[in-house]
Amino acid sequence: MSTQSGVNLDSLIDNIARIAKFPKEEVKMDFRLYNSRVVSSLSMLEIMSFVEKEYGIVILPEEMIEDNFGDIGKLKEMIDRKLA
Amino acid sequence: MFKGRKTIGNVINSYTEKFQDKTVLMFDDSHYSFKDLQKTAIIIAYNLSKLGIKKGDRVAIVMNNRVEYIFCYYALALLGAWVIPVNIRYEAGELKNVLSNAEASTVIYERQIDNFDFYRVIDEIKHELPNLRNLIVCQMEEQVEDKTLFLDVLRLKDDENYHDAFNKVMELEAQVEEDATFLLAYTSGTTGNPKGVMLQHDYFVTICHNLNEIWSGERKKEEGGQSHGITMSVAPLYAAQGFMALFIELLTGETIQMCSSFIPNEIIRYLNNKNVIAFHTQPTFWSLLLTVPYFHHLDLTHLQRCVVSGSLCSPTLAAKIAELTKGIIINAYGLVEATCISTITRLEDLPDITFNTIGKPVDGIEYKIVDSERKEVPKGEVGELALRGFNMKGYYRNPEKTKEVIDDEGWLYTGDLVRMYDEENISIVGRSKDMVVRGAFNVYPSDIEECLYGFDKIHDVAVVGKPNEILGESLVAFVVPKPGAVLKEGDIMRFCRGKISNYKIPDDVVFISQMPILESGKVKKNVLREWALSGTPDNQRLFFNNRARANFGKGE
């Protein structure tokens, strides 16, 4: 589990690709998460659950918004802020 | 039990006459009384009838959860049209297959859902749908020649009056037969031969009333006795769990809260309403909510009952839900072919029954447990569950498939393996039909296999399910590549994308040198399930790269 050392981007992308069932090589920082057809609402909850466990952070329900979960880049920024 | 004519339109009309201003529907933050609901449904029905939509017409709805969906259900019931609730996760090919099989005359749809452009997709496929006459589009204001705006269906013209519209629609509703088809729900075969289940008005009404009596508990049983609580449902309105939860409340004069969003923040906000006394959702959603740390700090003790259905609820999960909510768990089982809910645990059942069984049949339903020759098994033995009582009229335009599952005496063979837990309650032990329940969705491996047979690098493929803590089951595809072909897991996913719904794309792919088969040539799926669970034997696996070969035998 990654903690204070920051986000392991490879692992983040790996796991999101697995949950979204997308070829890993096609998942980039602008890969859409929130309101995305590829990532269902159930998959969003899976992603949230993975991020909390992997990085030891708590995501409040009101933080599940476009600004934090819009794409992988925004998600990484949110995790970085919480780990800082 | 409702004493009047058992059509969906008539039942809701009757409750409207009785309850008028009582809130029947809470959708997001908006409240609608019976009168509000009826008025909008009447206007929609009137306008749809002017477009030529009539009794028996097949009308597809392609919408996310929105209040307009519910208005449309009611409006189409009033007209006696058949409603086709369409899975919004379908890709273009799947959508075309379903609309074509249904001979849909009308599609009511959102132009875009989650970045998927249904407007463009339907324009592309409409020329292959000869029965299609009406395209009614939501989220659009500009007039387009071959389309009707849903906005226009929601209002009367200046020279029209509600009184005339009301009388016209009531005249049409009076002609709807109780045993007419109300819903045409597609369960499988969306890539090949779709199976559309025809469900009739009176069975919906009766089952909903019987269910409501089961969990009305302390409420007055005489007709008109109502609770003062709200039932909340989290499920898509196109899915059986969503529309059944809706109809159980609508058809019994109660109040339901539904949401357009499945984001925890929103769900929790409504769940926190102390007037919500019942919560319906599927086990997967519960599993995910329980992983949210914040959720465990909520006070949910106002929930008196939690109805869990859609897939099997494990004893562990049921116990966690009971612990958190202090409410009574109700486990429900059913299949669309039997009008959705057939057995259910009761309020007074002890935890042992609730956590380990699917309860006993709803009033009016008979059951038996049979062997592979459809003869009843001795008491206590495992066999296939067969049901009779509120079964479908059949698969639309598919009498052969109907005959395979419903015999001449009206018994529906479910494909689920069960045994008696005690004298009255039934336990599920497995499945004889080839189906995987992944999250909230029934997935038929044949849909995926049929898709992948179209991949020119694949020689053979078989898909099975394996247990998954959150989803219930996940999908594993075993692939035998053609000689010389080199494949990666990503290639399989890339091929499936756009051809089948995302939830059907395999979660894991295992490349093997040959498929285990029976003498008959059929794939030994029980062997594959075992491999999915315990690992594929090394001598069966195929490796395409040096790293994999180097790690051969090292457990990677």
XYZ file of C-alpha atoms in Angstrom:
640
model
C 0.000 0.000 0.000
C 1.392 3.414 -0.999
C 1.234 5.980 1.744
C 3.313 9.044 2.279
C 5.605 8.352 -0.688
C 2.912 9.587 -3.103
C 0.942 8.133 -5.947
C 2.361 5.181 -7.833
C 0.925 6.209 -11.178
C 1.566 2.861 -12.801
C -0.341 1.024 -10.113
C -3.178 3.566 -10.245
C -3.540 3.209 -14.004
C -3.176 -0.583 -13.765
C -6.015 -0.865 -11.307
C -8.299 1.591 -13.060
C -7.719 -0.255 -16.342
C -8.617 -3.507 -14.592
C -11.808 -2.092 -13.075
C -12.841 -0.341 -16.293
C -11.864 -3.359 -18.389
C -9.779 -1.252 -20.700
C -6.431 -2.204 -22.227
C -3.855 -0.690 -19.909
C -1.823 0.820 -22.731
C -4.842 2.929 -23.736
C -5.475 4.380 -20.291
C -3.843 7.826 -20.040
C -4.125 10.752 -17.661
C -7.154 12.125 -19.525
C -9.062 8.822 -19.264
C -12.590 9.827 -18.237
C -13.967 8.485 -14.965
C -16.898 10.593 -13.790
C -20.030 10.384 -15.982
C -18.167 8.102 -18.321
C -19.939 5.329 -20.192
C -16.898 3.103 -19.775
C -16.789 3.529 -16.014
C -20.169 2.711 -14.526
C -21.359 4.052 -11.194
C -20.571 0.679 -9.615
C -17.079 0.820 -11.104
C -16.688 4.340 -9.666
C -17.378 2.940 -6.229
C -14.831 0.191 -6.857
C -12.252 2.800 -7.852
C -13.032 4.841 -4.764
C -12.696 1.776 -2.579
C -9.370 0.837 -4.186
C -7.958 4.370 -3.782
C -8.915 4.515 -0.106
C -7.275 1.176 0.656
C -4.211 1.688 -1.525
C -3.341 5.181 -0.273
C -4.782 4.994 3.218
C -7.022 8.023 2.692
C -10.688 8.684 3.309
C -12.866 10.013 0.528
C -15.981 11.714 1.738
C -19.112 11.232 -0.323
C -19.224 14.968 -1.126
C -15.733 14.633 -2.644
C -16.982 12.249 -5.328
C -17.373 15.034 -7.847
C -16.113 15.927 -11.310
C -13.279 18.084 -9.917
C -11.766 15.087 -8.136
C -12.846 12.166 -10.290
C -13.248 13.713 -13.735
C -10.261 11.849 -15.139
C -7.143 10.067 -13.904
C -5.173 13.308 -13.809
C -7.707 14.940 -11.479
C -7.871 11.824 -9.355
C -4.087 11.820 -8.963
C -4.154 15.489 -7.954
C -6.779 14.764 -5.301
C -4.787 11.869 -3.886
C -1.589 13.984 -3.891
C -3.413 16.715 -1.945
C -4.643 14.261 0.638
C -1.201 12.709 1.041
C 0.601 16.050 1.323
C -55.866 -7.277 -2.634
C -56.987 -4.790 -5.265
C -60.597 -5.499 -6.203
C -60.993 -3.650 -9.474
C -59.776 -4.313 -12.995
C -56.175 -5.381 -12.721
C -54.518 -3.284 -15.364
C -51.635 -1.089 -14.302
C -53.339 2.057 -15.584
C -56.600 1.308 -13.807
C -54.915 0.484 -10.507
C -52.923 3.723 -10.397
C -56.020 5.643 -11.532
C -57.995 4.129 -8.662
C -55.412 5.132 -6.089
C -55.326 8.606 -7.598
C -59.061 8.935 -7.145
C -58.707 7.813 -3.545
C -55.522 9.618 -2.484
C -55.356 12.635 -4.814
C -52.798 14.857 -3.081
C -50.850 12.153 -1.272
C -47.176 12.102 -2.319
C -46.581 8.951 -4.317
C -43.223 9.757 -5.863
C -40.152 11.518 -4.595
C -37.594 11.827 -7.363
C -34.355 13.495 -6.300
C -35.638 16.556 -4.445
C -38.974 16.820 -6.218
C -42.263 15.490 -4.855
C -45.223 14.361 -6.938
C -48.710 13.596 -5.716
C -50.931 10.980 -7.332
C -52.729 13.830 -9.114
C -49.447 15.292 -10.414
C -48.333 11.902 -11.679
C -51.625 11.176 -13.354
C -51.938 14.575 -15.001
C -48.523 14.320 -16.652
C -49.082 10.703 -17.669
C -52.454 11.548 -19.211
C -50.944 14.373 -21.276
C -48.103 12.143 -22.458
C -50.523 9.306 -23.291
C -52.794 11.687 -25.174
C -49.928 13.083 -27.250
C -48.517 9.637 -27.938
C -51.939 8.472 -29.110
C -52.032 11.408 -31.529
C -48.735 10.122 -32.945
C -50.515 6.859 -33.698
C -49.203 4.875 -30.732
C -51.875 2.411 -29.716
C -52.635 -0.752 -27.793
C -50.133 -3.491 -28.615
C -47.486 -1.179 -30.087
C -43.968 -1.815 -28.870
C -42.389 1.332 -27.410
C -38.754 1.323 -26.314
C -37.523 3.666 -23.612
C -33.809 4.480 -23.656
C -33.265 6.673 -20.629
C -31.183 6.924 -17.530
C -33.049 7.244 -14.249
C -35.212 10.335 -14.615
C -38.731 11.165 -13.527
C -39.881 11.185 -17.158
C -39.224 7.431 -17.243
C -41.855 6.891 -14.600
C -44.347 9.145 -16.375
C -43.774 7.108 -19.533
C -44.348 3.774 -17.782
C -47.726 5.025 -16.553
C -48.656 6.714 -19.853
C -47.854 3.629 -21.920
C -49.782 1.416 -19.491
C -52.807 3.675 -20.015
C -52.568 3.156 -23.779
C -52.001 -0.586 -23.544
C -48.694 -0.249 -25.393
C -45.888 -2.687 -24.609
C -42.983 -1.026 -22.842
C -39.450 -2.136 -23.716
C -37.127 -0.870 -20.966
C -33.766 -0.753 -22.720
C -30.450 -1.289 -20.988
C -28.536 1.960 -21.541
C -25.229 0.086 -21.445
C -26.007 -1.583 -24.792
C -23.701 -0.941 -27.682
C -25.175 -0.044 -31.079
C -25.377 -3.624 -32.347
C -27.122 -4.877 -29.225
C -29.606 -2.006 -29.350
C -30.398 -2.702 -32.989
C -30.938 -6.422 -32.305
C -33.385 -5.724 -29.504
C -35.363 -3.046 -31.370
C -35.502 -5.252 -34.442
C -36.631 -8.351 -32.563
C -39.272 -6.328 -30.714
C -40.480 -4.723 -33.952
C -40.474 -1.478 -32.023
C -42.623 1.240 -33.543
C -41.404 4.004 -31.228
C -38.274 4.883 -29.312
C -38.313 7.480 -26.564
C -34.707 8.340 -25.765
C -32.199 10.702 -24.270
C -29.919 12.091 -26.906
C -26.827 11.480 -24.803
C -26.172 9.360 -21.714
C -22.721 9.337 -20.076
C -20.974 10.571 -23.212
C -22.713 7.947 -25.370
C -24.406 9.597 -28.311
C -27.713 7.719 -28.631
C -28.931 10.383 -31.053
C -26.223 9.471 -33.542
C -26.490 5.722 -32.917
C -30.249 5.602 -33.435
C -29.942 7.698 -36.574
C -27.430 5.163 -37.865
C -29.563 2.089 -37.168
C -33.061 3.411 -37.858
C -32.940 2.465 -41.547
C -32.619 -1.185 -40.529
C -35.771 -1.020 -38.400
C -38.730 -1.122 -40.809
C -41.371 -0.943 -38.045
C -39.988 2.256 -36.563
C -42.371 5.199 -36.985
C -41.667 7.556 -34.106
C -38.448 8.877 -32.628
C -39.112 10.965 -29.532
C -36.039 12.741 -28.175
C -35.354 14.163 -24.730
C -32.806 16.877 -23.977
C -33.536 18.622 -27.254
C -35.256 21.876 -28.076
C -34.592 22.425 -31.742
C -37.175 20.883 -34.085
C -35.882 18.202 -36.413
C -37.905 16.886 -39.324
C -38.147 13.202 -38.520
C -38.201 13.516 -34.734
C -40.659 14.566 -32.061
C -39.440 16.533 -29.081
C -40.268 14.970 -25.737
C -40.896 18.546 -24.590
C -43.868 18.675 -26.961
C -45.215 15.357 -25.657
C -45.227 16.845 -22.147
C -47.674 19.644 -22.943
C -51.027 20.257 -24.558
C -51.453 22.677 -27.432
C -53.200 25.985 -26.756
C -56.422 24.788 -28.375
C -56.480 21.511 -26.424
C -57.875 21.036 -22.939
C -56.995 18.581 -20.234
C -60.583 17.434 -19.729
C -60.818 16.134 -23.304
C -57.376 14.533 -23.078
C -58.376 12.819 -19.823
C -61.597 11.415 -21.291
C -59.871 10.211 -24.442
C -57.129 8.414 -22.518
C -59.590 6.836 -20.086
C -61.558 5.520 -23.075
C -58.364 3.934 -24.401
C -57.405 2.533 -21.000
C -60.792 0.852 -20.638
C -59.944 -1.264 -23.678
C -56.741 -2.673 -22.197
C -57.203 -6.304 -21.218
C -55.959 -7.497 -17.823
C -53.901 -10.250 -19.407
C -52.423 -8.011 -22.098
C -48.659 -7.653 -22.257
C -47.366 -4.594 -20.419
C -43.643 -5.142 -20.478
C -41.313 -6.680 -23.042
C -38.080 -7.151 -21.098
C -34.952 -8.425 -22.860
C -32.856 -10.815 -20.840
C -30.190 -12.189 -23.114
C -28.994 -12.987 -26.551
C -28.435 -9.378 -27.367
C -25.628 -10.262 -29.712
C -27.402 -13.153 -31.338
C -30.974 -14.147 -30.727
C -32.561 -11.772 -28.250
C -35.078 -13.158 -25.784
C -37.861 -10.696 -25.024
C -39.958 -11.698 -22.029
C -43.655 -10.784 -22.285
C -45.107 -9.857 -18.890
C -48.772 -9.113 -18.351
C -50.630 -6.400 -16.418
C -52.607 -8.530 -13.966
C -49.631 -10.597 -12.862
C -47.723 -7.400 -12.032
C -50.670 -6.092 -10.030
C -51.210 -9.317 -8.124
C -47.559 -9.967 -7.309
C -47.037 -6.382 -6.169
C -50.041 -6.581 -3.888
C -48.991 -9.952 -2.491
C -45.485 -8.631 -1.795
C -46.832 -5.526 -0.156
C -48.973 -7.629 2.159
C -45.968 -9.707 3.139
C -44.006 -6.740 4.357
C -46.816 -4.473 5.465
C -46.425 -6.241 8.785
C -48.111 -4.163 11.422
C -50.069 -2.125 8.892
C -53.813 -2.534 8.555
C -54.633 -5.285 6.111
C -58.013 -3.994 4.953
C -58.030 -2.331 1.596
C -56.929 1.237 1.921
C -54.645 0.640 4.855
C -51.418 2.471 4.102
C -48.168 3.011 5.861
C -46.735 6.434 6.514
C -43.235 5.546 5.545
C -41.261 5.907 2.359
C -39.544 3.145 0.440
C -36.310 4.051 -1.281
C -34.986 2.154 -4.261
C -31.550 2.368 -5.824
C -31.633 0.540 -9.130
C -31.906 1.440 -12.797
C -35.492 1.833 -13.967
C -34.748 -0.319 -17.016
C -33.811 -3.282 -14.814
C -36.206 -5.687 -13.115
C -35.179 -4.612 -9.672
C -35.797 -0.962 -10.513
C -39.182 -1.291 -12.142
C -40.439 -3.873 -9.635
C -39.507 -1.673 -6.676
C -41.341 1.176 -8.400
C -44.477 -0.820 -9.174
C -44.709 -2.402 -5.733
C -45.229 1.095 -4.325
C -47.148 2.640 -7.230
C -49.583 -0.266 -7.473
C -50.318 -0.311 -3.741
C -50.817 3.394 -3.090
C -47.525 3.883 -1.223
C -44.636 6.356 -1.568
C -41.293 5.752 -3.229
C -38.045 7.736 -3.333
C -35.813 7.244 -6.345
C -32.717 9.082 -7.576
C -31.146 9.974 -10.861
C -27.687 9.431 -9.429
C -25.901 6.379 -8.035
C -23.141 8.411 -6.393
C -22.896 7.590 -2.647
C -23.118 11.274 -1.661
C -26.586 11.516 -3.162
C -27.789 8.087 -2.006
C -26.728 8.798 1.558
C -28.492 12.158 1.558
C -31.844 10.551 0.782
C -31.213 7.498 2.929
C -30.680 9.823 5.888
C -34.306 10.963 5.642
C -35.842 9.548 8.811
C -39.111 8.900 6.967
C -37.425 6.347 4.712
C -38.361 3.082 6.387
C -37.427 0.627 3.641
C -34.500 0.377 1.245
C -34.350 -1.802 -1.863
C -31.116 -2.458 -3.675
C -28.898 -5.276 -4.865
C -26.121 -7.016 -2.929
C -23.333 -5.529 -5.068
C -24.395 -1.992 -4.278
C -24.527 -2.838 -0.579
C -21.038 -4.358 -0.779
C -19.695 -1.173 -2.283
C -21.505 1.126 0.141
C -20.046 -0.880 3.006
C -16.515 -0.215 1.735
C -17.075 3.535 2.162
C -15.751 4.343 5.668
C -18.119 7.304 6.021
C -21.092 5.007 5.588
C -20.375 3.236 8.864
C -20.823 6.455 10.839
C -24.343 7.046 9.628
C -27.340 6.378 11.831
C -29.529 4.145 9.685
C -31.624 2.716 12.483
C -34.738 4.344 11.006
C -34.619 1.708 8.254
C -37.108 -0.958 9.276
C -36.468 -3.258 6.376
C -33.815 -3.774 3.703
C -34.926 -5.728 0.670
C -31.984 -7.344 -1.080
C -32.547 -8.815 -4.526
C -31.108 -8.987 -8.020
C -28.450 -11.505 -7.132
C -27.656 -13.807 -4.283
C -26.992 -12.091 -0.968
C -24.353 -14.006 0.952
C -24.978 -14.757 4.632
C -21.946 -12.602 5.513
C -23.260 -9.599 3.653
C -26.773 -10.026 5.049
C -25.326 -10.083 8.560
C -23.300 -6.888 7.913
C -26.377 -5.067 6.618
C -28.433 -6.184 9.601
C -25.704 -5.062 11.976
C -25.440 -1.609 10.419
C -29.105 -0.818 9.949
C -30.673 -2.858 12.756
C -33.435 -3.360 10.191
C -35.013 -6.576 9.054
C -33.335 -8.041 5.999
C -35.604 -9.444 3.363
C -34.027 -11.692 0.767
C -35.982 -11.909 -2.469
C -35.506 -14.244 -5.415
C -36.976 -14.266 -8.842
C -36.411 -14.143 -12.531
C -37.893 -11.884 -15.148
C -39.586 -14.889 -16.768
C -41.648 -15.357 -13.591
C -42.596 -11.676 -13.236
C -39.475 -10.875 -11.268
C -40.090 -11.952 -7.662
C -41.144 -15.494 -6.772
C -39.861 -16.247 -3.289
C -39.109 -14.017 -0.347
C -38.153 -14.264 3.301
C -40.690 -12.928 5.772
C -40.479 -10.201 8.394
C -40.872 -12.697 11.195
C -38.148 -15.073 9.928
C -35.217 -15.674 12.218
C -31.748 -14.594 11.004
C -30.905 -18.200 10.214
C -33.610 -18.247 7.506
C -32.956 -14.727 6.224
C -29.224 -15.234 5.923
C -29.280 -18.682 4.386
C -32.373 -18.971 2.220
C -34.435 -17.239 -0.439
C -37.512 -17.737 1.718
C -40.742 -19.283 0.555
C -42.965 -18.613 -2.452
C -45.143 -15.534 -2.696
C -48.878 -16.294 -2.511
C -50.185 -17.691 -5.752
C -46.901 -19.330 -6.737
C -46.398 -23.078 -6.814
C -42.997 -24.687 -6.934
C -41.325 -28.037 -7.311
C -37.727 -29.257 -7.348
C -36.871 -31.577 -10.211
C -34.048 -33.652 -11.646
C -32.630 -33.393 -15.164
C -35.643 -35.310 -16.501
C -37.978 -32.889 -14.798
C -39.178 -35.412 -12.260
C -39.522 -34.312 -8.653
C -36.544 -35.191 -6.492
C -36.861 -36.816 -3.062
C -37.226 -34.358 -0.215
C -33.974 -32.695 0.802
C -32.170 -33.391 -2.452
C -30.765 -30.832 -4.827
C -32.637 -30.184 -8.041
C -33.774 -27.491 -10.445
C -36.441 -25.104 -9.196
C -39.616 -25.007 -11.296
C -42.304 -22.373 -10.775
C -45.901 -21.887 -11.769
C -48.283 -19.035 -11.095
C -47.195 -15.748 -12.617
C -45.017 -16.859 -15.488
C -44.368 -14.926 -18.649
C -46.639 -15.259 -21.655
C -43.517 -16.409 -23.494
C -40.505 -15.101 -25.360
C -41.650 -12.715 -28.064
C -41.559 -14.331 -31.524
C -39.635 -17.266 -30.096
C -41.994 -20.145 -29.346
C -39.150 -22.699 -29.573
C -37.197 -21.058 -26.754
C -40.424 -20.634 -24.791
C -41.159 -24.351 -25.069
C -37.664 -25.125 -23.781
C -38.350 -23.421 -20.471
C -42.137 -23.700 -20.009
C -43.776 -27.107 -20.328
C -47.331 -27.958 -21.330
C -48.513 -27.787 -17.723
C -47.238 -24.252 -17.327
C -44.152 -25.056 -15.244
C -41.225 -22.687 -15.795
C -37.831 -24.341 -15.342
C -35.579 -21.698 -13.798
C -32.126 -23.201 -14.302
C -31.370 -22.544 -10.621
C -30.358 -25.439 -8.411
C -31.960 -25.476 -4.984
C -32.772 -27.663 -2.020
C -35.235 -27.334 0.817
C -33.596 -25.698 3.842
C -36.485 -26.753 6.071
C -40.163 -27.574 5.569
C -40.950 -24.282 3.892
C -37.832 -22.334 2.934
C -35.633 -22.823 -0.091
C -31.865 -22.450 -0.454
C -30.004 -21.800 -3.678
C -27.056 -24.115 -4.172
C -26.030 -23.413 -7.754
C -27.087 -22.946 -11.332
C -27.641 -25.344 -14.171
C -28.181 -22.655 -16.776
C -25.164 -20.997 -18.296
C -25.429 -17.574 -16.756
C -23.233 -15.354 -14.616
C -24.610 -12.715 -12.275
C -22.029 -9.941 -12.359
C -22.957 -7.040 -10.133
C -26.518 -6.186 -10.932
C -26.494 -7.815 -14.347
C -27.347 -11.269 -15.644
C -24.698 -12.076 -18.197
C -25.064 -14.934 -20.623
C -21.624 -16.230 -21.625
C -23.025 -17.111 -25.037
C -23.347 -13.372 -25.758
C -19.655 -12.875 -25.112
C -18.580 -16.082 -26.845
C -20.584 -15.188 -29.925
C -18.897 -11.801 -30.019
C -15.394 -13.236 -29.671
C -15.943 -15.874 -32.351
C -15.882 -12.901 -34.677
C -12.244 -12.200 -33.771
C -10.102 -13.710 -36.532
C -7.245 -14.553 -34.165
C -9.417 -16.744 -31.933
C -9.965 -20.427 -32.566
C -12.190 -21.184 -29.565
C -13.512 -19.371 -26.521
C -15.568 -20.174 -23.440
C -16.627 -17.816 -20.682
C -17.405 -18.776 -17.089
C -18.008 -16.968 -13.817
C -15.873 -17.042 -10.712
C -16.749 -15.769 -7.232
C -16.009 -12.096 -6.575
C -16.421 -10.423 -3.208
C -17.952 -7.223 -4.521
C -19.619 -8.262 -7.759
C -20.854 -11.673 -6.692
C -19.249 -13.162 -9.779
C -16.739 -11.925 -12.329
C -16.208 -13.096 -15.924
C -13.284 -15.212 -17.030
C -12.729 -15.910 -20.716
C -10.677 -18.941 -21.714
C -9.296 -18.361 -25.188
C -7.628 -20.736 -27.604
C -5.851 -18.596 -30.207
C -5.515 -19.663 -33.825
C -2.178 -21.275 -34.659
C 0.506 -18.612 -34.916
C -1.658 -15.859 -33.483
C -0.217 -13.809 -30.642
C -2.743 -12.221 -28.351
C -2.797 -10.088 -25.229
C -5.605 -9.604 -22.739
C -5.895 -6.036 -24.006
C -6.598 -7.294 -27.525
C -9.607 -9.213 -26.251
C -10.961 -6.204 -24.387
C -10.294 -3.922 -27.337
C -12.170 -6.275 -29.657
C -15.183 -6.484 -27.354
C -15.391 -2.758 -26.781
C -18.168 -1.194 -28.811
C -19.638 -4.582 -29.688
C -21.017 -5.703 -26.337
C -21.971 -3.808 -23.191
C -19.059 -2.932 -20.970
C -20.249 -5.116 -18.106
C -20.031 -8.164 -20.395
C -16.373 -7.626 -21.281
C -14.381 -10.374 -19.522
C -12.667 -9.341 -16.283
C -9.900 -11.876 -16.818
C -8.575 -13.651 -19.880
C -6.665 -16.898 -19.802
C -5.007 -18.221 -22.955
C -5.002 -21.992 -23.192
C -3.738 -24.487 -25.734
C -6.985 -26.426 -25.977
C -10.477 -26.440 -24.565
C -11.510 -29.307 -22.274
C -14.398 -30.954 -24.083
C -16.839 -33.777 -23.621
C -17.258 -36.578 -26.139
C -20.262 -34.722 -27.496
C -18.009 -31.807 -28.370
C -19.476 -29.535 -25.700
C -17.048 -27.566 -23.569
C -16.562 -28.854 -20.028
C -17.445 -25.609 -18.325
C -17.265 -27.173 -14.874
C -13.568 -27.790 -15.536
C -13.091 -24.200 -16.645
C -14.869 -22.959 -13.512
C -12.508 -25.031 -11.453
C -9.530 -23.555 -13.338
C -10.928 -20.045 -12.866
C -11.111 -20.661 -9.131
C -7.912 -22.604 -8.464
C -5.707 -21.631 -11.367
C -5.209 -23.099 -14.812
C -2.788 -26.039 -14.884
C 0.580 -24.926 -16.260
C 0.483 -27.518 -19.028
C -2.759 -25.996 -20.338
C -1.664 -22.377 -20.396
C -0.315 -20.550 -23.404
C 2.450 -17.993 -23.139
C 3.270 -15.418 -25.764
C 6.346 -13.721 -24.412
C 9.750 -14.540 -22.951
C 9.021 -12.971 -19.580
C 6.025 -15.217 -19.108
C 8.016 -18.272 -20.219
C 10.837 -17.321 -17.858
C 8.405 -17.201 -14.978
C 6.718 -20.432 -15.994
C 6.225 -22.614 -12.945
C 7.042 -19.768 -10.545
C 3.371 -19.123 -9.787
C 3.114 -15.984 -11.943
